[in-house]
PDB file of C-alpha atoms in Angstrom:
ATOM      1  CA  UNK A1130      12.328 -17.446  34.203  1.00 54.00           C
ATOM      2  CA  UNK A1131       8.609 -17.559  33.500  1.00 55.00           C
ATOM      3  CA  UNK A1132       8.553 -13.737  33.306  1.00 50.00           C
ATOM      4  CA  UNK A1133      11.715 -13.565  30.998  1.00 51.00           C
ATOM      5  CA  UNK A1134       9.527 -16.235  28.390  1.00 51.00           C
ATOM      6  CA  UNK A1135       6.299 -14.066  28.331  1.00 50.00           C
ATOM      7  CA  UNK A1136       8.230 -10.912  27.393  1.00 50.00           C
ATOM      8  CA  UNK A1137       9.871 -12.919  25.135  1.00 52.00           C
ATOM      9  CA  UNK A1138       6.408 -14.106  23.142  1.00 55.00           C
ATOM     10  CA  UNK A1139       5.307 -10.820  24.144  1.00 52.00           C
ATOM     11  CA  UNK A1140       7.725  -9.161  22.086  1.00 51.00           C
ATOM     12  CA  UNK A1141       7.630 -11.667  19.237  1.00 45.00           C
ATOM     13  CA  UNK A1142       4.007 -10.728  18.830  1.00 52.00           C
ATOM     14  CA  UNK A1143       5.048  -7.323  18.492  1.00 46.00           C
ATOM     15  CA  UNK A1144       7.788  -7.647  16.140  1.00 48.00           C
ATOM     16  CA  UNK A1145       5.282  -9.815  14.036  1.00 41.00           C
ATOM     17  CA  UNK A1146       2.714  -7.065  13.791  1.00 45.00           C
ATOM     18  CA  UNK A1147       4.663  -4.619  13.112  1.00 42.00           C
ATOM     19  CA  UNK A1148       6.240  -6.681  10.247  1.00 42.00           C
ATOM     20  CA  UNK A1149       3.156  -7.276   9.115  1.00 43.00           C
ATOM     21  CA  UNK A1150       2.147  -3.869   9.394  1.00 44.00           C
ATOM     22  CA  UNK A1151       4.972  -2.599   7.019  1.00 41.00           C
ATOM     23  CA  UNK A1152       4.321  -5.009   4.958  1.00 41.00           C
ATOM     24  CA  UNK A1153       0.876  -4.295   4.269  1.00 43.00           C
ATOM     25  CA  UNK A1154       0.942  -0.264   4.040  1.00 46.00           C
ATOM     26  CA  UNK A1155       4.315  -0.870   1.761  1.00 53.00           C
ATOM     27  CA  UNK A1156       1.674  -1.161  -0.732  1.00 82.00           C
ATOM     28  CA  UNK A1157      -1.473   0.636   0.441  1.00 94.00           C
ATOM     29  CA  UNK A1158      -4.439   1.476  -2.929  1.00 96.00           C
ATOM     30  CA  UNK A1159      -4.549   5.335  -2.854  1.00 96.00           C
ATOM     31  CA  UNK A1160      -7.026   7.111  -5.117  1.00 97.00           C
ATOM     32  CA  UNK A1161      -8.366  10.188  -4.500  1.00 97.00           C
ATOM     33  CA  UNK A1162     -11.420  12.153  -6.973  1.00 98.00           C
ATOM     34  CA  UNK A1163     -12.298  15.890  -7.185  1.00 97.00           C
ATOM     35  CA  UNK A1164     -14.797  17.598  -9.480  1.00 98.00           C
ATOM     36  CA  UNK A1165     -13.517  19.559 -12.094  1.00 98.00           C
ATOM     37  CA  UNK A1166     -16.067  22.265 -12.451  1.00 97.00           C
ATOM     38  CA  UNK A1167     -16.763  22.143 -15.514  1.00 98.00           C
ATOM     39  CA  UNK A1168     -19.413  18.428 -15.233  1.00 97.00           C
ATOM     40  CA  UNK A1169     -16.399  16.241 -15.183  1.00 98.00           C
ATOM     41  CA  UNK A1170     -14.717  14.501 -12.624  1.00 98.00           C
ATOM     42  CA  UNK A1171     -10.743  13.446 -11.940  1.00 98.00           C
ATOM     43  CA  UNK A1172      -9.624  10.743  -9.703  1.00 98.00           C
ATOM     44  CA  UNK A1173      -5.765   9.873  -9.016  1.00 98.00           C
ATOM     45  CA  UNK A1174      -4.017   6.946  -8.223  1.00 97.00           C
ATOM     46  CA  UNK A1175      -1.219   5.239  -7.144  1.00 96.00           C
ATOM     47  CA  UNK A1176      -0.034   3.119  -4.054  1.00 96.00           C
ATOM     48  CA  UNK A1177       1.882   3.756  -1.196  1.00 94.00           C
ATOM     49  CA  UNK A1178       5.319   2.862  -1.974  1.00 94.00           C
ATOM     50  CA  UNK A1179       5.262   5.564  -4.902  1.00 93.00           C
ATOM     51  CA  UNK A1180       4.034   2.893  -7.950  1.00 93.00           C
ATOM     52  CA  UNK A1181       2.063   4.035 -10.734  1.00 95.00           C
ATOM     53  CA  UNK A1182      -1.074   2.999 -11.399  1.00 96.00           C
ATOM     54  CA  UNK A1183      -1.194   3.405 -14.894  1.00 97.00           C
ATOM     55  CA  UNK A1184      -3.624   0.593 -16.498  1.00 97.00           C
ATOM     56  CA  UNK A1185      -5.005   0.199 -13.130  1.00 97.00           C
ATOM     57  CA  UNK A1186      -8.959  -0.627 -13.877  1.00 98.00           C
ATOM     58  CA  UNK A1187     -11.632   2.081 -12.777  1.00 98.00           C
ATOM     59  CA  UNK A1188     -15.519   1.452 -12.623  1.00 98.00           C
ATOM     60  CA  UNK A1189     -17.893   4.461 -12.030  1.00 98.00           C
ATOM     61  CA  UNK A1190     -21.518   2.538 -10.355  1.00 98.00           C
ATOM     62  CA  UNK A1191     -24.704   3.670  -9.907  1.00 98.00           C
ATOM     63  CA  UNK A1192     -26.366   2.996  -6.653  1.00 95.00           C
ATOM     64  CA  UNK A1193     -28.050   0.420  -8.454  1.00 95.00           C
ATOM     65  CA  UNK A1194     -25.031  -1.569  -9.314  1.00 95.00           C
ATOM     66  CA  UNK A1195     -25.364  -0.801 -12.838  1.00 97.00           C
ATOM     67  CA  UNK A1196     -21.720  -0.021 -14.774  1.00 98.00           C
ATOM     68  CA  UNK A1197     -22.190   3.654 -15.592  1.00 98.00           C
ATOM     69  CA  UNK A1198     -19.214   4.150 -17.027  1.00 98.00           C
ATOM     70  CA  UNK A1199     -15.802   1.675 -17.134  1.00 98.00           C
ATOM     71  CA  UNK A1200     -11.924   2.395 -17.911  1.00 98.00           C
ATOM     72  CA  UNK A1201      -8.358   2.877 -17.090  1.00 98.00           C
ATOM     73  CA  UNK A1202      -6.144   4.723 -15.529  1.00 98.00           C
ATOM     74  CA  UNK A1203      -4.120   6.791 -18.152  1.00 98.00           C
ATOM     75  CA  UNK A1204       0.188   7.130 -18.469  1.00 97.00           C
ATOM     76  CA  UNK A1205      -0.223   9.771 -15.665  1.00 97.00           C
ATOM     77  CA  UNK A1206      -2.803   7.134 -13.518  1.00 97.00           C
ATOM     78  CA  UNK A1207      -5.580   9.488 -13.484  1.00 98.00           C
ATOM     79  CA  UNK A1208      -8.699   9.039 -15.211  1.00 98.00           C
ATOM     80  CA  UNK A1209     -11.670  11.685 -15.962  1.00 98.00           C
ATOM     81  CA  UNK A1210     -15.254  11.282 -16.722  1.00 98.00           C
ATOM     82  CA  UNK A1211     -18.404  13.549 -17.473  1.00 98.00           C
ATOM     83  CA  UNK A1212     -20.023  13.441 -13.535  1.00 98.00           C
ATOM     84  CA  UNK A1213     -23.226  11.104 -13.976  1.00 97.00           C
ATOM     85  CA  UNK A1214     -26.608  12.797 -13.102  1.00 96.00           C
ATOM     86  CA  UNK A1215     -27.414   9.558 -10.762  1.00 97.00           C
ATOM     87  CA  UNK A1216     -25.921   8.866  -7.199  1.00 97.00           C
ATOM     88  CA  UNK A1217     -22.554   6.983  -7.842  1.00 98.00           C
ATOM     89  CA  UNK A1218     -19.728   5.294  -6.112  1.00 98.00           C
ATOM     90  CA  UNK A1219     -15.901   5.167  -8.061  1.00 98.00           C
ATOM     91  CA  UNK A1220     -14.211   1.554  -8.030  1.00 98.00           C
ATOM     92  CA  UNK A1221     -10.491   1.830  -8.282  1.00 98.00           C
ATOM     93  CA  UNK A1222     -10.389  -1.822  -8.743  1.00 97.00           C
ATOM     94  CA  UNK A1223      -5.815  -2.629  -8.345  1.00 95.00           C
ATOM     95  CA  UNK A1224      -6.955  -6.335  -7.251  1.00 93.00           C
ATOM     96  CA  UNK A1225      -7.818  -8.145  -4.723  1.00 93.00           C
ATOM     97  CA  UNK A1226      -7.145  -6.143  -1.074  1.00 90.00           C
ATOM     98  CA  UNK A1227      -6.355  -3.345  -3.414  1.00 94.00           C
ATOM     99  CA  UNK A1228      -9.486  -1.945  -4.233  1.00 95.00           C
ATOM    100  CA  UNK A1229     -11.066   1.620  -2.858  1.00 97.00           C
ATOM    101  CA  UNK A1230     -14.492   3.059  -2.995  1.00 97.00           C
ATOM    102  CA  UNK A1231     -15.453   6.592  -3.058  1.00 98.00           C
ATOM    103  CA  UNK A1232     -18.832   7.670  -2.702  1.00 98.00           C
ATOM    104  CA  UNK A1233     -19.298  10.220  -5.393  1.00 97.00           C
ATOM    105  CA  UNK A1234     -21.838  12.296  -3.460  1.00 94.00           C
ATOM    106  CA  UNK A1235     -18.529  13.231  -1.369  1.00 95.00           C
ATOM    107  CA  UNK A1236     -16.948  14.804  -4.140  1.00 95.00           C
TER     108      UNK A1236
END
């Protein structure tokens, strides 16, 4: 009886992180950047269930924490920018929990 009850809970605590789990990557912030060649950059984004992220706010930082340069993601959620002469990191900024950094050094 004891037994049967902990696989019981044991199982329940499974279930609920894997409910949980779905839940969260349902709707996971994907944005990826690449350089152009030509002393601009492109970054991408969407989510994980397929959604757009057209309007989604982007932020391009210097190291400093200074705004270098601030916008949108366009109709096709991609934005591109003239690649800043200063270390950078790229703020694809969906909200809270749905925010991801790249370091622009990396691109």
């Amino acid at each position: 009886m004891a037994a049967r009850k902990i696989i019981i809970i044991i199982m329940a605590i499974l279930g609920l992180g894997i409910s949980m789990g779905s839940r969260v990557s349902a709707h996971t912030a994907l944005c990826s950047c690449y350089d152009n060649g030509d002393g601009s950059i492109t970054c991408e984004g969407g989510f994980s269930d397929g959604s757009t992220a057209r309007g989604v706010e982007i932020r391009v930082v210097g190291k400093d924490g200074k705004l270098l340069i601030g916008g949108k993601m366009d109709d096709f959620s991609e934005f591109t920018f003239d690649k800043p002469t200063v270390p950078y990191t790229i703020e694809f900024d969906a909200g809270p929990g749905h925010i991801v950094t790249i370091d622009g050094e990396k691109i």
